[in-house]
PDB file of C-alpha atoms in Angstrom:
ATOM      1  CA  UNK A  13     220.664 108.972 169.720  1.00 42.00           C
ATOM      2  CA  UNK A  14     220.961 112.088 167.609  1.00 51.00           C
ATOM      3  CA  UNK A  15     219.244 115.129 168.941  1.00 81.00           C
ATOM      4  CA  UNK A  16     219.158 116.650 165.326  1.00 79.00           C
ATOM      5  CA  UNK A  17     215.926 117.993 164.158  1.00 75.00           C
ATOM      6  CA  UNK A  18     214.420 117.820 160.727  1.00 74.00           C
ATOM      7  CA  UNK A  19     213.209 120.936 159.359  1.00 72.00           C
ATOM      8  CA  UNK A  20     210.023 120.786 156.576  1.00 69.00           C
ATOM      9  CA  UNK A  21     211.311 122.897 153.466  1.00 68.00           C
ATOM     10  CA  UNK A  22     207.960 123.435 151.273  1.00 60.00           C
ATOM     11  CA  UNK A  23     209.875 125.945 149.398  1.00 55.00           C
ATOM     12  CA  UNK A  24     211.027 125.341 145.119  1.00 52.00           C
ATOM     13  CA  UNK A  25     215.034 126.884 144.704  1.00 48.00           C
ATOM     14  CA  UNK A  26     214.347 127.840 141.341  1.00 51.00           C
ATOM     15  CA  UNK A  27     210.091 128.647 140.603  1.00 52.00           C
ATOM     16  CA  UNK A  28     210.509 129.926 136.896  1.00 57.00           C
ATOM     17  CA  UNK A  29     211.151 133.384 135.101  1.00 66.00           C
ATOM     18  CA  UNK A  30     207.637 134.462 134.219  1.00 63.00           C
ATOM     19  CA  UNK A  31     206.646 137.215 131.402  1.00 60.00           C
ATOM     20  CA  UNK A  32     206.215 139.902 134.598  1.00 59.00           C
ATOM     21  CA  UNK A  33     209.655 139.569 134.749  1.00 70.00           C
ATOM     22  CA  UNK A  34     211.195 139.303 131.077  1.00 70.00           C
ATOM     23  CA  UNK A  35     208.778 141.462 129.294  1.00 69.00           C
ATOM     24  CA  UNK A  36     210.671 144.716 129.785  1.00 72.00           C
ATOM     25  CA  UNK A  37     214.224 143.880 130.109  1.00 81.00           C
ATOM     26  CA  UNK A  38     215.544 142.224 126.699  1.00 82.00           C
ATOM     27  CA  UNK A  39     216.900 139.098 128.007  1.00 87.00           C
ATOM     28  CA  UNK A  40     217.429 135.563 126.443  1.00 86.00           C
ATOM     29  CA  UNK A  41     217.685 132.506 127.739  1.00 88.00           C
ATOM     30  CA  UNK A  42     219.889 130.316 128.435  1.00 89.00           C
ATOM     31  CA  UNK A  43     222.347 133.604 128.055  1.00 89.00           C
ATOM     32  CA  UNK A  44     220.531 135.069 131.526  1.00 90.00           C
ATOM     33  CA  UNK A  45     222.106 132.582 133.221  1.00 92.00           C
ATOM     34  CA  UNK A  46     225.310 132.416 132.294  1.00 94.00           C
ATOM     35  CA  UNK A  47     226.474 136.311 131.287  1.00 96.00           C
ATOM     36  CA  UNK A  48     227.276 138.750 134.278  1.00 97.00           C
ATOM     37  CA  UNK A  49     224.977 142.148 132.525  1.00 96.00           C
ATOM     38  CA  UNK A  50     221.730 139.572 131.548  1.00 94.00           C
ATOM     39  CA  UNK A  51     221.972 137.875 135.423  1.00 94.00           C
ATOM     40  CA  UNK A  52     222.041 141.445 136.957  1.00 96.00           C
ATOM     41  CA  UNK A  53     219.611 142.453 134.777  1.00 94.00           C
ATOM     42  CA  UNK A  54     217.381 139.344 135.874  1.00 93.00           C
ATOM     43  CA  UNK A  55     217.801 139.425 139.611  1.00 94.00           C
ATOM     44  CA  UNK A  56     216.999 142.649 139.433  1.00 94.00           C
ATOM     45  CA  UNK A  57     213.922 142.171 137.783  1.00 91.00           C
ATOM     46  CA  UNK A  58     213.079 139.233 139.993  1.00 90.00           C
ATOM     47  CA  UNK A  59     213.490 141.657 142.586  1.00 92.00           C
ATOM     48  CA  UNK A  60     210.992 143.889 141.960  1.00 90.00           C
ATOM     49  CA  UNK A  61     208.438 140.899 140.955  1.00 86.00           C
ATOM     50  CA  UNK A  62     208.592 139.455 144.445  1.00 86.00           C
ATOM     51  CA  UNK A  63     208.821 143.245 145.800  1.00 88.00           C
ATOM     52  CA  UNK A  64     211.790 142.251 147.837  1.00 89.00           C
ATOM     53  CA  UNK A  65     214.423 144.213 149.360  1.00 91.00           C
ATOM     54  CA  UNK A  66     217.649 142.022 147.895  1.00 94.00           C
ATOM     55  CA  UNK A  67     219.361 140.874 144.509  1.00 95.00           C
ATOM     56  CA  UNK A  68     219.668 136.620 144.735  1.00 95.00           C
ATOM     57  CA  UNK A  69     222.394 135.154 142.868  1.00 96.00           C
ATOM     58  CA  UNK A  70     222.531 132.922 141.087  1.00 95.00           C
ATOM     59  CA  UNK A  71     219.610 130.915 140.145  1.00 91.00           C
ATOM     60  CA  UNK A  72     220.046 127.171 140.446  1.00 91.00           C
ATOM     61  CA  UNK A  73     222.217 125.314 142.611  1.00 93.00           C
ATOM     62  CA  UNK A  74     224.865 123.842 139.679  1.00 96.00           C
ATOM     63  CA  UNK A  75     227.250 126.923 139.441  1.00 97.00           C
ATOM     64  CA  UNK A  76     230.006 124.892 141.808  1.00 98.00           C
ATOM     65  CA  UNK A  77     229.751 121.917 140.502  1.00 98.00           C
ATOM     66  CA  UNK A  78     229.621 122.960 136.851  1.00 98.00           C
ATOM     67  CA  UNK A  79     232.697 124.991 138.116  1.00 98.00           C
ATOM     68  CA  UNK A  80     234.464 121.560 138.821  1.00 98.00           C
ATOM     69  CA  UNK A  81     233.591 120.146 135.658  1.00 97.00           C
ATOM     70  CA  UNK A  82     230.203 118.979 135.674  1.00 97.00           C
ATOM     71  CA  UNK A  83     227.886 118.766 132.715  1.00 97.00           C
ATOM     72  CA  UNK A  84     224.697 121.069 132.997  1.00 96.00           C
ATOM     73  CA  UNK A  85     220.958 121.704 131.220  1.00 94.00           C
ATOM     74  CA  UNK A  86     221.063 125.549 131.181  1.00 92.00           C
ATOM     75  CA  UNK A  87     217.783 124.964 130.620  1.00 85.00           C
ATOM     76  CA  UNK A  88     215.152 128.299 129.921  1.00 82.00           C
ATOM     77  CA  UNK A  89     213.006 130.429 131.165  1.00 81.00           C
ATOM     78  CA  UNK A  90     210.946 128.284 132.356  1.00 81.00           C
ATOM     79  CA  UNK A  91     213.431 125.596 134.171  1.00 83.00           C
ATOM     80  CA  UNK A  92     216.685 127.097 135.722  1.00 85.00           C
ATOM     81  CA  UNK A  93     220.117 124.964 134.615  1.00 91.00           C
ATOM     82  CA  UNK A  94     220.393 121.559 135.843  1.00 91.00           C
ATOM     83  CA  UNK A  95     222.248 118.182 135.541  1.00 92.00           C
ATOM     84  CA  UNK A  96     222.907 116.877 132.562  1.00 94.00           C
ATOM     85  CA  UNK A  97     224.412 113.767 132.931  1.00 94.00           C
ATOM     86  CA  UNK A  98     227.083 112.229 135.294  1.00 97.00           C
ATOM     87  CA  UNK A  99     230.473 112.894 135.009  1.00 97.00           C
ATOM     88  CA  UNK A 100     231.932 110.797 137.832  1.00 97.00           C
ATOM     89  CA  UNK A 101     231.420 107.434 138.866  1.00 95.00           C
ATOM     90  CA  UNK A 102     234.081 106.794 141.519  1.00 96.00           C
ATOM     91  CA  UNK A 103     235.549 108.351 144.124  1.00 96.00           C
ATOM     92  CA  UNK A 104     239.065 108.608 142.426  1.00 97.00           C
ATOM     93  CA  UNK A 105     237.460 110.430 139.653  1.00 97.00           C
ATOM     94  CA  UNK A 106     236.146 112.543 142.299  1.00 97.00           C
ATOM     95  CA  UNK A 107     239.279 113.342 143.661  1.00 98.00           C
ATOM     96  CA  UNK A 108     240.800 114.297 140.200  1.00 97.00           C
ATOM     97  CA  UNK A 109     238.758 117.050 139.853  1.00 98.00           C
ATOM     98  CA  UNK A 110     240.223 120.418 138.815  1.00 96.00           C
ATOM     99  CA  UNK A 111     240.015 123.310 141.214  1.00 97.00           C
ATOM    100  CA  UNK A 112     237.731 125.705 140.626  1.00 98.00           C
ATOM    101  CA  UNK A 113     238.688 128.543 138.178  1.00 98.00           C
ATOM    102  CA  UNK A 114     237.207 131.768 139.481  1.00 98.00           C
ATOM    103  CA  UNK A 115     238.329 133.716 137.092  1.00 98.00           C
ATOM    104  CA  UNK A 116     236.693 132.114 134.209  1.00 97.00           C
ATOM    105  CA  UNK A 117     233.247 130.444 133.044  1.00 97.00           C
ATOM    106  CA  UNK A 118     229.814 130.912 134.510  1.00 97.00           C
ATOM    107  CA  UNK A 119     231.008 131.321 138.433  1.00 98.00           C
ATOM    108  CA  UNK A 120     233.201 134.182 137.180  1.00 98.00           C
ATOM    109  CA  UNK A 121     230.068 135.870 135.834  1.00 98.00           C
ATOM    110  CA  UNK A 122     228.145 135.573 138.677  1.00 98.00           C
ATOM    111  CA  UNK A 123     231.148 137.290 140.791  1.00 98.00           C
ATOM    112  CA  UNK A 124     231.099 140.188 138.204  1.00 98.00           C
ATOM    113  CA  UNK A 125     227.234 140.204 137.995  1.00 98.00           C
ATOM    114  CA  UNK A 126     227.405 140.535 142.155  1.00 98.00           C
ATOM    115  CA  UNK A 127     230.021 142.963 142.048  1.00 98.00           C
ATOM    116  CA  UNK A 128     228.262 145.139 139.679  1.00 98.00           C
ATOM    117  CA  UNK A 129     225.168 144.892 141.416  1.00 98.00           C
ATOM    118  CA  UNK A 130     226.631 145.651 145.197  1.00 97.00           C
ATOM    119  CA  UNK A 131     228.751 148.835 143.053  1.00 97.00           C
ATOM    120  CA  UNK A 132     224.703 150.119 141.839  1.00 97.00           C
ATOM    121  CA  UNK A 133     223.871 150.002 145.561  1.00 96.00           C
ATOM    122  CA  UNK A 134     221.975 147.101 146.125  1.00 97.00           C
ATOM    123  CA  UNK A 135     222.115 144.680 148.714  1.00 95.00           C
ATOM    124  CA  UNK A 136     223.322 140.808 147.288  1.00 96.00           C
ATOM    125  CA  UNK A 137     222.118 137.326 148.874  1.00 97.00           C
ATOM    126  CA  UNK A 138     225.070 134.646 147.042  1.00 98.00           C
ATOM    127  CA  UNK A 139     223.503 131.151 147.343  1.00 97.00           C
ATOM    128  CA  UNK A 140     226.604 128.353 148.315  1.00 98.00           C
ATOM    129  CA  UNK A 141     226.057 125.069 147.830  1.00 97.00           C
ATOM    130  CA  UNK A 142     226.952 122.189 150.112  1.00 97.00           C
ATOM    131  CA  UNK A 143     228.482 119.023 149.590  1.00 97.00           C
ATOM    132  CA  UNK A 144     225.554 116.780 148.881  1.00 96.00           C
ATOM    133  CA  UNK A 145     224.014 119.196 146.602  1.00 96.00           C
ATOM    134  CA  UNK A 146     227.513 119.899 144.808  1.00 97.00           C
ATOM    135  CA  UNK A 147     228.253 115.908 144.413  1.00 97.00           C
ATOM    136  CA  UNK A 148     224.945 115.170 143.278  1.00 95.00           C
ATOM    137  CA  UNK A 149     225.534 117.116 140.097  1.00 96.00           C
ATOM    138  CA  UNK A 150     228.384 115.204 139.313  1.00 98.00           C
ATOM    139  CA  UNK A 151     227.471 111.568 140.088  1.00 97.00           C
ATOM    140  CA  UNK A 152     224.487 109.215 140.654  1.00 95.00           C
ATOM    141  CA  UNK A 153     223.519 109.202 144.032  1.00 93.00           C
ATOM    142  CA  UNK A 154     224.062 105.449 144.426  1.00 93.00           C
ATOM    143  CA  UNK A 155     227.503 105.357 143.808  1.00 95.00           C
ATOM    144  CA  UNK A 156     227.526 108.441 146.370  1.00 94.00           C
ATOM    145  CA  UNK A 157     226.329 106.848 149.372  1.00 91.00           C
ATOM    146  CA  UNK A 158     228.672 103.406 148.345  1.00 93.00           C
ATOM    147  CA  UNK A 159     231.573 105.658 148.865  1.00 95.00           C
ATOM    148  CA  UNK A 160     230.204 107.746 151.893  1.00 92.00           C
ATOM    149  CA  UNK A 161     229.521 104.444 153.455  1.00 89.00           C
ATOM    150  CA  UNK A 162     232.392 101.971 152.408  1.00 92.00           C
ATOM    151  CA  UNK A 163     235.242 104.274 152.023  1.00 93.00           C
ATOM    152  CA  UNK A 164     234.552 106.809 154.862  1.00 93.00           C
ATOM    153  CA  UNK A 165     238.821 107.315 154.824  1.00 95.00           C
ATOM    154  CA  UNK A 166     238.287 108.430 150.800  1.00 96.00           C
ATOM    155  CA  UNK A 167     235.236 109.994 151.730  1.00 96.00           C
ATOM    156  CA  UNK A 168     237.308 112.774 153.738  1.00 97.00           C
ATOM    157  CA  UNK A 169     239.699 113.290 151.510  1.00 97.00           C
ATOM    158  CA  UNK A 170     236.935 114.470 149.223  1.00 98.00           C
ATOM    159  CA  UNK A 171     235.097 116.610 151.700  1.00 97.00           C
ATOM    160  CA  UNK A 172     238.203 118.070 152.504  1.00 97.00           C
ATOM    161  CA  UNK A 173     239.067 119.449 148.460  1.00 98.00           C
ATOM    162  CA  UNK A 174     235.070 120.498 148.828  1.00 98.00           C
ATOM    163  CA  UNK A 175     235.761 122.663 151.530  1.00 98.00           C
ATOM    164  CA  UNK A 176     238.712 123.976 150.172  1.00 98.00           C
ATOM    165  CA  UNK A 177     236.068 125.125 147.363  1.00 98.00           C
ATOM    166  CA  UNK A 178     233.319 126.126 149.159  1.00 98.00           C
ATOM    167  CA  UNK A 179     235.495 128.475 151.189  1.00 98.00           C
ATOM    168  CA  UNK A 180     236.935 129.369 148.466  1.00 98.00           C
ATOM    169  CA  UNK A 181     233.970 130.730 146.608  1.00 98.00           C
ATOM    170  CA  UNK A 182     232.831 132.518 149.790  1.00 98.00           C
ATOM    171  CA  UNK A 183     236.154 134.247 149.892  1.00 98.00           C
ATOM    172  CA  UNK A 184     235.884 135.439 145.974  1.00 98.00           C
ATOM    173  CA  UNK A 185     232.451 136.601 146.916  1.00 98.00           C
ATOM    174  CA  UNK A 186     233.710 138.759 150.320  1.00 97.00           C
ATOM    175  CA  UNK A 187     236.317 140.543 147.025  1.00 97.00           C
ATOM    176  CA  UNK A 188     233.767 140.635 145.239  1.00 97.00           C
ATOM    177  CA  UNK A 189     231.437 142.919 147.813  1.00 96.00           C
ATOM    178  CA  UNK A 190     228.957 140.526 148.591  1.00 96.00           C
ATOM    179  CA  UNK A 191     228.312 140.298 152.852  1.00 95.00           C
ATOM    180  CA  UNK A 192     225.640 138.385 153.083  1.00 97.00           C
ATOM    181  CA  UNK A 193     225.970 134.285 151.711  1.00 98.00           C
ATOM    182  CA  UNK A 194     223.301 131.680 151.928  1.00 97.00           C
ATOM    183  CA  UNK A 195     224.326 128.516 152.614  1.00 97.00           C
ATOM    184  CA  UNK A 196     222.221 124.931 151.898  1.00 94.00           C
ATOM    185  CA  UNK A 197     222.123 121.634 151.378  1.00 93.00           C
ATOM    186  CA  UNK A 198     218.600 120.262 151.261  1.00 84.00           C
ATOM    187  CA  UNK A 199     219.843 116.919 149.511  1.00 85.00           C
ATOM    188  CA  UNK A 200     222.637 116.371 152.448  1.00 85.00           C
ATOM    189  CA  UNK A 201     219.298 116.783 155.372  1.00 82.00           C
ATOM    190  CA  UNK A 202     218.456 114.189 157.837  1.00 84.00           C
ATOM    191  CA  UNK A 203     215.550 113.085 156.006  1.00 84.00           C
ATOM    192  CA  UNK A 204     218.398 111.143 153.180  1.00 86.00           C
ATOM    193  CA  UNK A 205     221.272 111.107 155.658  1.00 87.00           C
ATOM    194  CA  UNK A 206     219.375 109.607 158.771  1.00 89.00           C
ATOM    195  CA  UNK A 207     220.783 110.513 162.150  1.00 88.00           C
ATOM    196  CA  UNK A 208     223.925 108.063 162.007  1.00 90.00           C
ATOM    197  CA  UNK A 209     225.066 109.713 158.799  1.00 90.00           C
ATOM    198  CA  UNK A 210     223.964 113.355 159.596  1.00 91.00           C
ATOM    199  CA  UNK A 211     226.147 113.241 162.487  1.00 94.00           C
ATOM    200  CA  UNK A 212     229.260 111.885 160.966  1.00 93.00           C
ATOM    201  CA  UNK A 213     228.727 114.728 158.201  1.00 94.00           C
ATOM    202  CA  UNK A 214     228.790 117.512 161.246  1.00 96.00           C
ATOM    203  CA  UNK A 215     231.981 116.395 162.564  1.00 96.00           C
ATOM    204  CA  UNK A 216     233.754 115.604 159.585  1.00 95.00           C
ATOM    205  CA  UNK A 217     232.541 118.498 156.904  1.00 96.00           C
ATOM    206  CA  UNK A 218     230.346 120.854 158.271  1.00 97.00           C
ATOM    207  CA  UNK A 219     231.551 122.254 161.723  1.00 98.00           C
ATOM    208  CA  UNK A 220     235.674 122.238 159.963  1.00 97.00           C
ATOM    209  CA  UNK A 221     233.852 124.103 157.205  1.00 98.00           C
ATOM    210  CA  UNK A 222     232.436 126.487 159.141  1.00 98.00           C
ATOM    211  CA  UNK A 223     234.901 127.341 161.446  1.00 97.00           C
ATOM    212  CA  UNK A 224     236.759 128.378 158.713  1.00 97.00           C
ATOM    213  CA  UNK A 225     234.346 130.814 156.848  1.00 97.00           C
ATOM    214  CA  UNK A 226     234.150 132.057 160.722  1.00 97.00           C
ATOM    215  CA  UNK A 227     237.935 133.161 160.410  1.00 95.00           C
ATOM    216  CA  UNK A 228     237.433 134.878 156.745  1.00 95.00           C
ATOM    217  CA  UNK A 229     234.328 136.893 157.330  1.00 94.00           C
ATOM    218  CA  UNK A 230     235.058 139.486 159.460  1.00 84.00           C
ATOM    219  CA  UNK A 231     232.991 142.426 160.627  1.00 87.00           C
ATOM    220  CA  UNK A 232     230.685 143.298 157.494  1.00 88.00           C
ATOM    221  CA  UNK A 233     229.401 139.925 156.420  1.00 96.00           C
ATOM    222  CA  UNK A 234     226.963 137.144 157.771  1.00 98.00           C
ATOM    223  CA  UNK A 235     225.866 133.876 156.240  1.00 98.00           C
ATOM    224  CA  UNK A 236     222.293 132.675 156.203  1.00 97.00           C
ATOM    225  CA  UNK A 237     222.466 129.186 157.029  1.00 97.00           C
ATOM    226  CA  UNK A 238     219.784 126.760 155.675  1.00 94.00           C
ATOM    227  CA  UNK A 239     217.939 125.416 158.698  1.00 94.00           C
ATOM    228  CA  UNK A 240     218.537 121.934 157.785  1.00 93.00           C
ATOM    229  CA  UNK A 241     222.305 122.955 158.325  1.00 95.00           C
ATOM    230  CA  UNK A 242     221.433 125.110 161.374  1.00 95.00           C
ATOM    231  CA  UNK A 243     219.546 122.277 163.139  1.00 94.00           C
ATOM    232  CA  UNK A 244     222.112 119.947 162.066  1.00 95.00           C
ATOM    233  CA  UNK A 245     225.258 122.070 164.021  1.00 96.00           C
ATOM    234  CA  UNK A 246     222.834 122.844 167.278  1.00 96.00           C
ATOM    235  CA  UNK A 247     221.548 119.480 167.849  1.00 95.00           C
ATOM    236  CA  UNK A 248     225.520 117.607 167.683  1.00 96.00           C
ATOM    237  CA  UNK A 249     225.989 120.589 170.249  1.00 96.00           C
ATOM    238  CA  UNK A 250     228.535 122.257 167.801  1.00 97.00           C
ATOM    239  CA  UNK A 251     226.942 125.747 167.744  1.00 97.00           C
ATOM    240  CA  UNK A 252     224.364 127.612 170.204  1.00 97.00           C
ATOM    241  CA  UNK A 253     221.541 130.227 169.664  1.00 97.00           C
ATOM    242  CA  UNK A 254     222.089 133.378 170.804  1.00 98.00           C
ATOM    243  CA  UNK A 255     219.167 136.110 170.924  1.00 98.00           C
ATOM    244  CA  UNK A 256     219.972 139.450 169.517  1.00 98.00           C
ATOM    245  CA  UNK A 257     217.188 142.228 170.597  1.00 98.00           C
ATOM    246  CA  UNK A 258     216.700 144.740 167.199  1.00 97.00           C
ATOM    247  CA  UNK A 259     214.515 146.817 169.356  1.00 96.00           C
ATOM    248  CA  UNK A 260     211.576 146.769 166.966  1.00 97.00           C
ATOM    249  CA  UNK A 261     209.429 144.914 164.502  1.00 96.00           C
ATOM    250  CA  UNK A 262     211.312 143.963 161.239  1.00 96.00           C
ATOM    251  CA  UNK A 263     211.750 141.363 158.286  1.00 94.00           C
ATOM    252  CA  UNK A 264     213.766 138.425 159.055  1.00 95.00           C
ATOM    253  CA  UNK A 265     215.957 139.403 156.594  1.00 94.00           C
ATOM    254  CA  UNK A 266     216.325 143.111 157.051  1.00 95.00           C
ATOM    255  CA  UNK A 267     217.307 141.544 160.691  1.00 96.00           C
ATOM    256  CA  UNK A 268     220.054 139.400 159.494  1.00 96.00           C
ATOM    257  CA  UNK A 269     221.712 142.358 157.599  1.00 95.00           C
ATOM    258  CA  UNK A 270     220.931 144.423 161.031  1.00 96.00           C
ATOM    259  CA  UNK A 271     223.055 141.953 162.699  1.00 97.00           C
ATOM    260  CA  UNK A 272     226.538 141.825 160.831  1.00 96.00           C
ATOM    261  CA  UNK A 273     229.131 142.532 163.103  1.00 94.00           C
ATOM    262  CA  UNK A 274     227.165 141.365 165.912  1.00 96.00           C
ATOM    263  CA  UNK A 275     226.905 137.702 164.562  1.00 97.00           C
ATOM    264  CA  UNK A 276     228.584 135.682 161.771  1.00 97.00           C
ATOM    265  CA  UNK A 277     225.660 133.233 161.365  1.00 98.00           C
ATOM    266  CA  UNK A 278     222.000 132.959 161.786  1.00 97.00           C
ATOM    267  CA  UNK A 279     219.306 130.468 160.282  1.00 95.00           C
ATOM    268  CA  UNK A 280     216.355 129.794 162.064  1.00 92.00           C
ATOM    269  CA  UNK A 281     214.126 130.169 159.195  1.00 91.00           C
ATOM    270  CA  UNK A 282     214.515 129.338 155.461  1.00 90.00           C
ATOM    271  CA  UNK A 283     215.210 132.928 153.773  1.00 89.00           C
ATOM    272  CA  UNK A 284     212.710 131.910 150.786  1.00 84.00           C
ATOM    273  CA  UNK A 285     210.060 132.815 153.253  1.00 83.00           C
ATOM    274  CA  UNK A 286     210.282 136.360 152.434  1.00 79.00           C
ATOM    275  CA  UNK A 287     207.194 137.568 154.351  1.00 81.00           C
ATOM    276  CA  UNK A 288     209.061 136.436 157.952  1.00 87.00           C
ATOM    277  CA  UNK A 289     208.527 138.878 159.772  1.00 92.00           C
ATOM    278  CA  UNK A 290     210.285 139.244 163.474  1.00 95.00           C
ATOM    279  CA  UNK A 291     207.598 140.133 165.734  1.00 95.00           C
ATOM    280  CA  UNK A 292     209.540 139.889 168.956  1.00 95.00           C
ATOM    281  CA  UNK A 293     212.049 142.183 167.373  1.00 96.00           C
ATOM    282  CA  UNK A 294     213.879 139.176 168.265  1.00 97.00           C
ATOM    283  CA  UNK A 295     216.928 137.486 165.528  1.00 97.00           C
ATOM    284  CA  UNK A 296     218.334 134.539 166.729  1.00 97.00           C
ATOM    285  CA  UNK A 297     222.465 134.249 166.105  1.00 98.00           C
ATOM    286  CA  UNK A 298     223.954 131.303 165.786  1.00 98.00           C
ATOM    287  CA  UNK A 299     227.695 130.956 167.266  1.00 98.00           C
ATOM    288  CA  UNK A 300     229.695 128.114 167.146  1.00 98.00           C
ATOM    289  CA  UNK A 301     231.580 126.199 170.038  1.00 95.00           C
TER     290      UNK A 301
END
């Protein structure tokens, strides 16, 4: 029986720009979200609403998969972008996917907009998507779990060009000065997958995938996994915690950039809870088998 535990996200990706933040910047929408100067601009402002200490990027959880060709509502300021409609219905369509362009379109922005902001000195959180929440975007869930389930064999061959991706990204992102990633993938969590599933998804995607961002991150970056992911990798007894002492009182997040060099990954707490704070002094690493 799997040993993986289900963490409770109560927390919304993408809340809503309110007039605290636009008022004084000159922004438009949809234009925030997809030009490199009007994102900095917003996460900056966003920063100082929610009188945090770091720039997120971007702000909904289509960039990759709009990147590969999907179809998205760029929506306003009062809904981030979204799915539009379904591009894929099949696995093979899947499969013909372009690679992503990094150079080009909205996930080029968002590489200039971080660059730009981690060049005015502040500190960058890139959200990565995972599988489930990249797929998702780009077909109905239903013919999803057909495939997942019926053609496990194709089903590799798919999470293998989405790793390829994913890592991909990450690596733009290291060029592009941002060290610290956030990685999720609430719609891949054992609550949809079930334990059978979850499982198969650690062995076959996530633990290859992260293994591999373990070999490109070196010294000066760390990635914030999403505790669904976290939970997922410790309970199939592919990764470990490992407590890290910071000596005093501090943010959870402050902690995780406190840690680079001493850990590559951490996620024992979802980082929207921006009032963690570490009372113990005590981070928790997590490092893989």
């Amino acid at each position: 029986m799997s040993k993986i535990i289900d963490f409770q996200c109560t927390y919304n990706y993408f809340e809503g720009v309110d007039t605290i933040v636009t008022e004084n910047i000159n922004i438009k929408f949809p234009e925030a979200y997809k030009e490199w100067e009007a994102m900095a601009k917003l996460a900056i402002a966003i920063k100082k609403r929610d009188n945090a200490k770091f720039c997120e990027l971007p702000f909904c959880h289509t960039l990759e998969a709009e990147a590969l060709g999907g179809i998205i509502n760029y929506g306003d300021e009062n809904i981030g972008p979204r799915a539009k409609e379904y591009i894929c219905t099949t696995a093979e369509e899947l499969l013909r996917l372009p690679e992503i362009d990094f150079s080009k379109g909205r996930i080029a922005e968002v590489l200039k907009a971080c660059r730009y902001l981690r060049e005015k000195g502040e500190d960058v959180i890139l959200y990565v998507s995972g599988p489930f929440t990249i797929l998702n975007t780009l077909m109905d869930a239903r013919h999803l779990f057909k495939i997942l389930k019926k053609q496990p064999e194709v089903m590799q061959k798919i999470f293998e060009k989405l790793q390829k991706e994913i890592l991909g990204f990450i690596e733009e992102a290291l060029k592009s000065g941002v060290d610290m990633v956030s990685y999720g993938d609430s719609t891949g969590g054992l609550n949809i997958l079930g334990p059978k599933l979850s499982e198969a998804v650690v062995e076959c995607f996530t633990y290859p995938l992260f293994k591999r961002i373990e070999a490109v991150l070196g010294d000066n970056a760390i990635v914030l996994l999403c505790p669904k992911t976290a939970f997922a990798l410790l309970g199939t007894g592919k990764a470990v915690w490992r407590d890290i002492d910071l000596g005093e009182a501090v943010m959870y997040l402050e902690g995780c950039k406190i840690i680079m060099g001493r850990a590559k990954f951490t996620g024992q707490m979802c980082i929207k809870n921006k009032g963690l704070e570490l009372k113990s002094g005590v981070i928790k690493a997590i490092d893989l088998i």
